[in-house]
């Protein structure tokens, strides 16, 4: 009996907010291929899910990917007409509403009514699950990685992501799609994990706003076996968007670990969109990428043995070769021997990459081990308010004036609540706000300002001061926006271009739940 024909999968988004014109060349490339074809959109992350939960709280009909229309409108007609099935996690916090919007969009475009499946069961926000979540949170190791990435005061994501600081053998992967494995195929013990400040445990009286657990690929596979056109999910592991179609197409058993691992790593190559096609790889003069403004998005040809050939959409810019694929293969992979997902523990130590043509690389030799006994869940609670403000200084003495403006803000706002998670021995000395001099000290700086204070004042003539704080109440946070605005006339001299922002936050903690408590549901249009 001859093996099944290959499965062709194209990726048209790698995160929420990705380019909305990416799908067109991917679909055009799929149309030129024979056999089963799937288009995926990966639009979900912890940050995006927090934002989606906030949106649904504000509007019960919201909570799904806000760019859904823009992503689907250019290609929905061709996908329905030519049997290209669509799989996406753009359901976010409200997959049922996303499915309803897709049906409405098809009607607006004069298309036939698509048969849509909604995969749910990830949302554990119902009070019935709260006792289970609180028990898991009470025993979860806590870690505060700091709040300074990108000069952000931890508030661009709106999350306090807690990461276990024990050895890799006992902690879940830092990747969005991770859950811990137990047994002989865990990562080797004794390796150093990231270190950082110990964060307070989940407050016993903190209300649970929402919670989502990472589901695997089986719900997607079940929906596709039923013949649907489109599968909409909430929180699933990113590689499940590829593994689900592979399970349905090839008919693999749920414990065929090597094949599952191979398709999982194919999904890992596709899940970040243009990243594997040279986008995140580009570094001028060191790693040059042609046509970056037209960078393509990836496609994979999956085979029955779990191997794949990854390429990119035809007629697009970028590059896809052994270098870009190697970088993406290792992206967010803390242990090459144990990439942990809900479906399988993938082991790439024996993986092989081979260039098989222009912009074509074969991945084979991935091994798999039994899936973890637990699933990772992200739990959201109210996280107070985030405020930030920026003001620019230029010309002679600009850096000195920007530093003086920061000193003024510190003095004026000295009675604000301390930034959460700071490790100052004296709470009274803990910082109340983060200050960055963009272009001088920002990305590499810390919330407490120690790095900036230790950096000798320079002679920069084009400096933008950024101040940010997290506060328990809106009124407290708003004080920062007013004080930054007041710098216009209250000095120092020559400030301009003020911008302020204020938004509510959700804080996030992660925990592990036994599989027995999680039930995937698949709802299919009649």
PDB file of C-alpha atoms in Angstrom, residues 22 25-26 29 277 296-299 311-317:
ATOM      1  CA  UNK A  22       0.663  37.882   3.906  1.00  0.00           C
ATOM      2  CA  UNK A  25       0.876  34.846  -1.766  1.00  0.00           C
ATOM      3  CA  UNK A  26       0.636  31.877   0.609  1.00  0.00           C
ATOM      4  CA  UNK A  29       1.286  29.053  -3.646  1.00  0.00           C
ATOM      5  CA  UNK A 277      11.885  33.259   6.013  1.00  0.00           C
ATOM      6  CA  UNK A 296       7.519  35.834   2.389  1.00  0.00           C
ATOM      7  CA  UNK A 297       5.657  33.549   4.757  1.00  0.00           C
ATOM      8  CA  UNK A 298       6.393  29.832   5.049  1.00  0.00           C
ATOM      9  CA  UNK A 299       4.805  26.675   3.695  1.00  0.00           C
ATOM     10  CA  UNK A 311       9.759  26.631   1.914  1.00  0.00           C
ATOM     11  CA  UNK A 312       8.277  30.069   1.412  1.00  0.00           C
ATOM     12  CA  UNK A 313       5.543  31.624  -0.677  1.00  0.00           C
ATOM     13  CA  UNK A 314       6.522  32.011  -4.312  1.00  0.00           C
ATOM     14  CA  UNK A 315       7.407  35.451  -5.652  1.00  0.00           C
ATOM     15  CA  UNK A 316       8.147  36.935  -2.244  1.00  0.00           C
ATOM     16  CA  UNK A 317      11.258  38.379  -0.643  1.00  0.00           C
TER      17      UNK A 317
END
